[in-house]
mmCIF file of C-alpha atoms in Angstrom:
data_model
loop_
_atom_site.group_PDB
_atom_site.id
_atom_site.type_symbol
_atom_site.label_atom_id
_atom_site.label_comp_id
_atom_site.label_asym_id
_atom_site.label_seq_id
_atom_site.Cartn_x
_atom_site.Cartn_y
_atom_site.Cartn_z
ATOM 1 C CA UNK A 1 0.000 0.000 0.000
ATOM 2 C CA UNK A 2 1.241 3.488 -0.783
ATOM 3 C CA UNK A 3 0.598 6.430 1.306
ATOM 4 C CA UNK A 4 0.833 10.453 -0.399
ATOM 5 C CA UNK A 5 3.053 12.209 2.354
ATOM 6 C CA UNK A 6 2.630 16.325 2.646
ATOM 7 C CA UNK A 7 5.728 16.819 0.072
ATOM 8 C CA UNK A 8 4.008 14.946 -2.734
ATOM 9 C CA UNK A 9 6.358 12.098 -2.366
ATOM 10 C CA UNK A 10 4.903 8.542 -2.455
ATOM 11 C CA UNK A 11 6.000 6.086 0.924
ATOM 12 C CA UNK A 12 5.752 2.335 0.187
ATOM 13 C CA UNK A 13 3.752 1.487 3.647
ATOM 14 C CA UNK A 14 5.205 -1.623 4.874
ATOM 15 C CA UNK A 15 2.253 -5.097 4.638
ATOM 16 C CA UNK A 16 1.517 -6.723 8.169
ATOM 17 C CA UNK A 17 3.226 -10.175 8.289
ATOM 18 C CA UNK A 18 0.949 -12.822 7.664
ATOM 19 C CA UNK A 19 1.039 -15.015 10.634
ATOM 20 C CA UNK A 20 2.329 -18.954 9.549
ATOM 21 C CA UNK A 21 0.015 -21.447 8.966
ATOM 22 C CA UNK A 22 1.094 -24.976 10.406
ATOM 23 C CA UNK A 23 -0.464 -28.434 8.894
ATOM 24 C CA UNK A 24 -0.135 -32.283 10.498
ATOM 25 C CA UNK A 25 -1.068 -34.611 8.000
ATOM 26 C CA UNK A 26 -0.683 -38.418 6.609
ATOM 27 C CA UNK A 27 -0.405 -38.106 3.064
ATOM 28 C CA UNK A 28 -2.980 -41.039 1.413
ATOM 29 C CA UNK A 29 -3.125 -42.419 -2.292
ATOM 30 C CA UNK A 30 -6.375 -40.120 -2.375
ATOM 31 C CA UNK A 31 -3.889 -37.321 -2.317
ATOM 32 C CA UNK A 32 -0.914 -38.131 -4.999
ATOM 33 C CA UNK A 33 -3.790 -38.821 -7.346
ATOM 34 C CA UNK A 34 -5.697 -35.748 -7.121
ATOM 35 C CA UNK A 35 -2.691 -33.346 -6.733
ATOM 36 C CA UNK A 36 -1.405 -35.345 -10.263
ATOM 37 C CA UNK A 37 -5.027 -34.731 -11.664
ATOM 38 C CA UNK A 38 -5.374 -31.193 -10.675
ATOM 39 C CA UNK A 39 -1.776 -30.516 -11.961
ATOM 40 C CA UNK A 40 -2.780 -32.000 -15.624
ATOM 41 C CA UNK A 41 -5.740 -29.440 -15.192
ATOM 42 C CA UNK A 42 -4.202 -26.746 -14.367
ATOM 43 C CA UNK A 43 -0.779 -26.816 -16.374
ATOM 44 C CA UNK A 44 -0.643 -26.280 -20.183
ATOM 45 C CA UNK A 45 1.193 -29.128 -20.798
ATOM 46 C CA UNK A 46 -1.081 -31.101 -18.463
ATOM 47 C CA UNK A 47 -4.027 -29.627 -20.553
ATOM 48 C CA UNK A 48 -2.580 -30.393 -23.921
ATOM 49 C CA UNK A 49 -2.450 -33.957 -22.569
ATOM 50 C CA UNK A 50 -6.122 -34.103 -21.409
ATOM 51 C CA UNK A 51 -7.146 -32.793 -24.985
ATOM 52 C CA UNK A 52 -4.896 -34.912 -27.329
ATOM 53 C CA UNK A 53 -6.231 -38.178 -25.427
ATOM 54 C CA UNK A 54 -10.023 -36.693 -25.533
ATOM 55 C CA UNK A 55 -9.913 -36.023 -29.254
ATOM 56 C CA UNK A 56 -7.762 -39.089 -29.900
ATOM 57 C CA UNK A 57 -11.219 -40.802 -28.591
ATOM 58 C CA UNK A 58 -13.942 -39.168 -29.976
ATOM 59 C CA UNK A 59 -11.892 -40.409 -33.098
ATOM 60 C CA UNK A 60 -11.413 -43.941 -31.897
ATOM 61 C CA UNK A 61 -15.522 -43.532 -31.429
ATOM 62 C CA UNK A 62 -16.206 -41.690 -34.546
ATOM 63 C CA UNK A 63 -14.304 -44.706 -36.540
ATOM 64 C CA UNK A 64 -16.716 -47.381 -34.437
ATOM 65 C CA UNK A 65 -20.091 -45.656 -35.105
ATOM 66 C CA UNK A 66 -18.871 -45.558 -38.852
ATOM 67 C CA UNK A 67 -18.058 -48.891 -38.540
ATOM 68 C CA UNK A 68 -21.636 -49.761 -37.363
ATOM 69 C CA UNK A 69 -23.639 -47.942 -39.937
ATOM 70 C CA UNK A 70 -21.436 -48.330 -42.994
ATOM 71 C CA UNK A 71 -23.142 -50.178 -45.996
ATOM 72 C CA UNK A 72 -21.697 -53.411 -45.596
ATOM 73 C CA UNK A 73 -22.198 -53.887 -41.755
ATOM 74 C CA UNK A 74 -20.163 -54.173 -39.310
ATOM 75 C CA UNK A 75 -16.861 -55.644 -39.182
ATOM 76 C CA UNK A 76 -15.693 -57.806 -36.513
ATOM 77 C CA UNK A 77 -11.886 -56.970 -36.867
ATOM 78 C CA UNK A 78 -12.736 -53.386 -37.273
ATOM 79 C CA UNK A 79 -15.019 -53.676 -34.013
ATOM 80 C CA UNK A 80 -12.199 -55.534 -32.033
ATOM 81 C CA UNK A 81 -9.370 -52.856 -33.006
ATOM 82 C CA UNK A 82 -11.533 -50.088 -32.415
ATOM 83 C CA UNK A 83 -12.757 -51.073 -29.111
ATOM 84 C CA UNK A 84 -9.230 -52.155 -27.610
ATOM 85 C CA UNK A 85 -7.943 -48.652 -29.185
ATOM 86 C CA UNK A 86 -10.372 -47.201 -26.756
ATOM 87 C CA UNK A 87 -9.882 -48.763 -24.362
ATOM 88 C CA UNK A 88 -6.375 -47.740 -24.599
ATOM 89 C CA UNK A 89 -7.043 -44.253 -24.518
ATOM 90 C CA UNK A 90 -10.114 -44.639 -21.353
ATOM 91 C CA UNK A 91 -7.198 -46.270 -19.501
ATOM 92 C CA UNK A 92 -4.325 -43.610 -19.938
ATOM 93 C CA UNK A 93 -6.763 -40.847 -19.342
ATOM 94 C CA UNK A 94 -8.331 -42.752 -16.414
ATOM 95 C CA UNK A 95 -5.896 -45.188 -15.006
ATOM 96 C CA UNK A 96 -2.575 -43.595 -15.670
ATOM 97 C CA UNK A 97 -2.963 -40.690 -12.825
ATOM 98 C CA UNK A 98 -3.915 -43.395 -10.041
ATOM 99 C CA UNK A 99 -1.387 -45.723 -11.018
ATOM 100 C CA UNK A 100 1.621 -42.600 -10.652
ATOM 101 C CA UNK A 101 -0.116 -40.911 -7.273
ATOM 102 C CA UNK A 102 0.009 -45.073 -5.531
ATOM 103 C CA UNK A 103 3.258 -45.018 -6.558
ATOM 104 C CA UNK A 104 4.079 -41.572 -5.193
ATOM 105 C CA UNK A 105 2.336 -42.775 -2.097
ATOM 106 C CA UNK A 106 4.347 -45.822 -1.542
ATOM 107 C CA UNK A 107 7.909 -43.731 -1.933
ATOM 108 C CA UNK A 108 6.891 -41.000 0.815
ATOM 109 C CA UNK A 109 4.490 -43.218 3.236
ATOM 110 C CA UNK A 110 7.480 -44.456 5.286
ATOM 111 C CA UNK A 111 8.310 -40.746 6.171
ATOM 112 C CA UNK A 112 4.998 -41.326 8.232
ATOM 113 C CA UNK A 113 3.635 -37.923 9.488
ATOM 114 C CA UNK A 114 4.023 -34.552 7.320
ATOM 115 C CA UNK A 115 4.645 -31.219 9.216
ATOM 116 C CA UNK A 116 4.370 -27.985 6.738
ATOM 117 C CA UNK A 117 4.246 -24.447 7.830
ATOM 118 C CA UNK A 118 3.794 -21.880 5.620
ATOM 119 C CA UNK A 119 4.980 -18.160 6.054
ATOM 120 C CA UNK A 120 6.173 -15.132 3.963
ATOM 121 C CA UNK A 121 9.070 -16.651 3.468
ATOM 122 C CA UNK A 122 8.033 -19.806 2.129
ATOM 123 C CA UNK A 123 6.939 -23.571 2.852
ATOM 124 C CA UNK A 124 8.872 -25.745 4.695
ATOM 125 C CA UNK A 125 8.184 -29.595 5.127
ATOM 126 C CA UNK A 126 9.074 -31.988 7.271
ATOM 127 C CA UNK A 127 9.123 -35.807 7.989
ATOM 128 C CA UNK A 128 10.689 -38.324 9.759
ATOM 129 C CA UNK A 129 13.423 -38.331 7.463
ATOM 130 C CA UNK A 130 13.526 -35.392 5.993
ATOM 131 C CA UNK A 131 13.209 -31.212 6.172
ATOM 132 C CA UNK A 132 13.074 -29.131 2.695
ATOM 133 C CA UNK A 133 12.437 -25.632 2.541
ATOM 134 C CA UNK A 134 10.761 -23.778 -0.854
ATOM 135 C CA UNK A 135 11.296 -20.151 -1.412
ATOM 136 C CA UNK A 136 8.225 -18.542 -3.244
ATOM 137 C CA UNK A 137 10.148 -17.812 -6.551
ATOM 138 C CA UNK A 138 10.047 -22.115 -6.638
ATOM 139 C CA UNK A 139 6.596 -21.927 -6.021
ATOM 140 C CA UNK A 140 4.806 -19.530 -8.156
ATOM 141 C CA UNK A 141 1.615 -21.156 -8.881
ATOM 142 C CA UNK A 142 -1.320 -23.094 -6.908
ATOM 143 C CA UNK A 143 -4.361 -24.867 -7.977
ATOM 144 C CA UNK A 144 -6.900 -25.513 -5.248
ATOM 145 C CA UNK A 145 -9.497 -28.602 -4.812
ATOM 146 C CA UNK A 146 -12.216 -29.743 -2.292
ATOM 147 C CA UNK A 147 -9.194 -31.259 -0.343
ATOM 148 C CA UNK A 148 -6.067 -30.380 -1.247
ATOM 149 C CA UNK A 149 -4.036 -27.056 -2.430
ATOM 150 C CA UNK A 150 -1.230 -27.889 -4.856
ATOM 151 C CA UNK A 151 1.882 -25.719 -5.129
ATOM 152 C CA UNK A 152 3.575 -25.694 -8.585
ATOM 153 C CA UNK A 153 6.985 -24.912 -9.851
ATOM 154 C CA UNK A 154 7.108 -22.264 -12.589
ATOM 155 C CA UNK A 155 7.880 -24.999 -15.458
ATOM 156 C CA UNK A 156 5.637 -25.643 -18.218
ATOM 157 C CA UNK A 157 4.669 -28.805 -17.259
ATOM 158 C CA UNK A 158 4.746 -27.956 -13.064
ATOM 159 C CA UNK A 159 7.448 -30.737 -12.442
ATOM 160 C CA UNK A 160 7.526 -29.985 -8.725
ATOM 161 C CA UNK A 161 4.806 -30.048 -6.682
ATOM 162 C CA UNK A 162 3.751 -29.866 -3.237
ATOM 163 C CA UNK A 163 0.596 -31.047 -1.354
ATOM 164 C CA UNK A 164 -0.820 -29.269 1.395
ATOM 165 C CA UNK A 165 -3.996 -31.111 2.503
ATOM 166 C CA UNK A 166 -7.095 -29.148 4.369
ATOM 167 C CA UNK A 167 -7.341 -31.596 6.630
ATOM 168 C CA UNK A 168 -4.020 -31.005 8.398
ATOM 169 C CA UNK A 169 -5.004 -27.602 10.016
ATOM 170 C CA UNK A 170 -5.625 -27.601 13.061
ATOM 171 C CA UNK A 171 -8.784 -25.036 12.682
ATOM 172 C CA UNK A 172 -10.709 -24.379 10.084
ATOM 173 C CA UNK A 173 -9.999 -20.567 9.704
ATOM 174 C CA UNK A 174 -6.524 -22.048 9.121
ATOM 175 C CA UNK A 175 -7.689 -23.080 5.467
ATOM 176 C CA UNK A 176 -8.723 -19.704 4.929
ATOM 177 C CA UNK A 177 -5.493 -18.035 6.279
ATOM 178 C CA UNK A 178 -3.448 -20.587 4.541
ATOM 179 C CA UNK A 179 -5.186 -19.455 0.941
ATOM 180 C CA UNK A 180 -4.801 -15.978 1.539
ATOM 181 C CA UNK A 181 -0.920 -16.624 2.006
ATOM 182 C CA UNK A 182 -0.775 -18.197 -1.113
ATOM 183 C CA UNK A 183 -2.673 -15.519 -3.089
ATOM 184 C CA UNK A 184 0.060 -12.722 -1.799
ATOM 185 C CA UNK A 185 2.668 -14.917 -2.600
ATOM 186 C CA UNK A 186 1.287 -16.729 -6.022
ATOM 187 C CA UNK A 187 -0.993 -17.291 -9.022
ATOM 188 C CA UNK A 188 -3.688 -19.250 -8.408
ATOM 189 C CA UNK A 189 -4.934 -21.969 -11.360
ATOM 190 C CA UNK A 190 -8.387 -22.456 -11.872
ATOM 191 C CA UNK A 191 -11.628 -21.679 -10.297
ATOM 192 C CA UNK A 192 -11.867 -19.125 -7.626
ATOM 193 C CA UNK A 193 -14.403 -21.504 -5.788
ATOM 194 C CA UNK A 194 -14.661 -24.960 -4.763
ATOM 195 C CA UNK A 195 -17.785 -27.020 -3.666
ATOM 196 C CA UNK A 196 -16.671 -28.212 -0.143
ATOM 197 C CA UNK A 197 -16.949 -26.483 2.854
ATOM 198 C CA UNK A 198 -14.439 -26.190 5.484
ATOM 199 C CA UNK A 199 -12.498 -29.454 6.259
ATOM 200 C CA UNK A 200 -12.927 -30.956 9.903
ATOM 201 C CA UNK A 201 -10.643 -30.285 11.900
ATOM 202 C CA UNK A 202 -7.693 -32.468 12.609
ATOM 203 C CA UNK A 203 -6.832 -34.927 15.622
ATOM 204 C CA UNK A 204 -3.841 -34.050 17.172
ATOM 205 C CA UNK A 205 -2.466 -36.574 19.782
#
């Protein structure tokens, strides 16, 4: 915020610190798969991905219903090819997400319980067996969902990401303080709304 002092010159006034935002969370397969889904979403690359495998099967489907209603009937070679081609492309638009967030899951599970705080400085996580620290300039982008917001790196294709779930705050208003953070300090991806209310909050031992 600027303020006009009494000799026309223009004082930057200084922004009131944000206070941190701490999260305590298990990480699930529910997670790694959505923050991979909402990445595809909200990425260009990720997009270009979605579209090429959606037009690749209204093709596949176009080539089947042609194959149905041609003049000489159906043919059952035609009928098995097009079928297993999609298929092909139900499964990779489908399957291929869940299959890479289980096997996310399974590299970071033994780390057992997540502990993120995030401040004006950045978001630092730790785990049993580990502590990394991001700097905002690595993390210039979010995308948020019913249950999750997911930090990007400034790549094309958002090769580094990192999952803060809802759940982990210890208050609700936490979710809200949390976002705001992350608007001052990044561009959100996506809708400005989601359909869930405020997550419950979580049970700390």
């Amino acid at each position: 915020m600027t303020v006009p002092t009494a000799q026309g010159v223009t004082v930057q006034e200084a922004r009131p610190a944000v206070r941190p935002v701490e999260l305590a969370y298990l990480p699930t397969p529910a997670d790694a798969v959505t923050a991979i889904r909402a990445r595809m979403r909200a990425t260009p690359a990720g997009r270009l991905q979605n579209w090429v495998l959606i037009a690749s099967g209204l093709v596949v489907l176009q080539g089947l219903v042609m194959n149905f209603t041609g003049p000489k009937g159906p043919s059952f070679q035609s009928t098995v090819l097009s079928l297993s081609a999609l298929a092909l492309v139900v499964g990779v638009y489908l399957l291929v997400p869940a299959l890479q967030g289980r096997q996310v899951h399974r590299m970071i599970a033994p780390q057992g319980e997540f502990q993120a705080v995030v401040d004006d400085s950045g978001v630092r996580v730790a785990s049993r067996y580990s502590e990394t620290t991001y700097r905002w300039p690595m993390l210039t982008r979010y995308t948020e969902t019913d249950e999750l917001f997911v930090l990007l790196t400034p790549d094309r294709y958002g090769i580094g990401i990192v999952v803060l779930p809802k759940r982990g705050a210890a208050e609700p208003v936490d979710v809200d303080r949390l976002r705001d953070l992350l608007n001052l300090h990044a561009t959100r991806l996506g809708p400005k709304r989601v359909r869930s209310g405020r997550p419950e909050p979580a049970q700390r031992g």
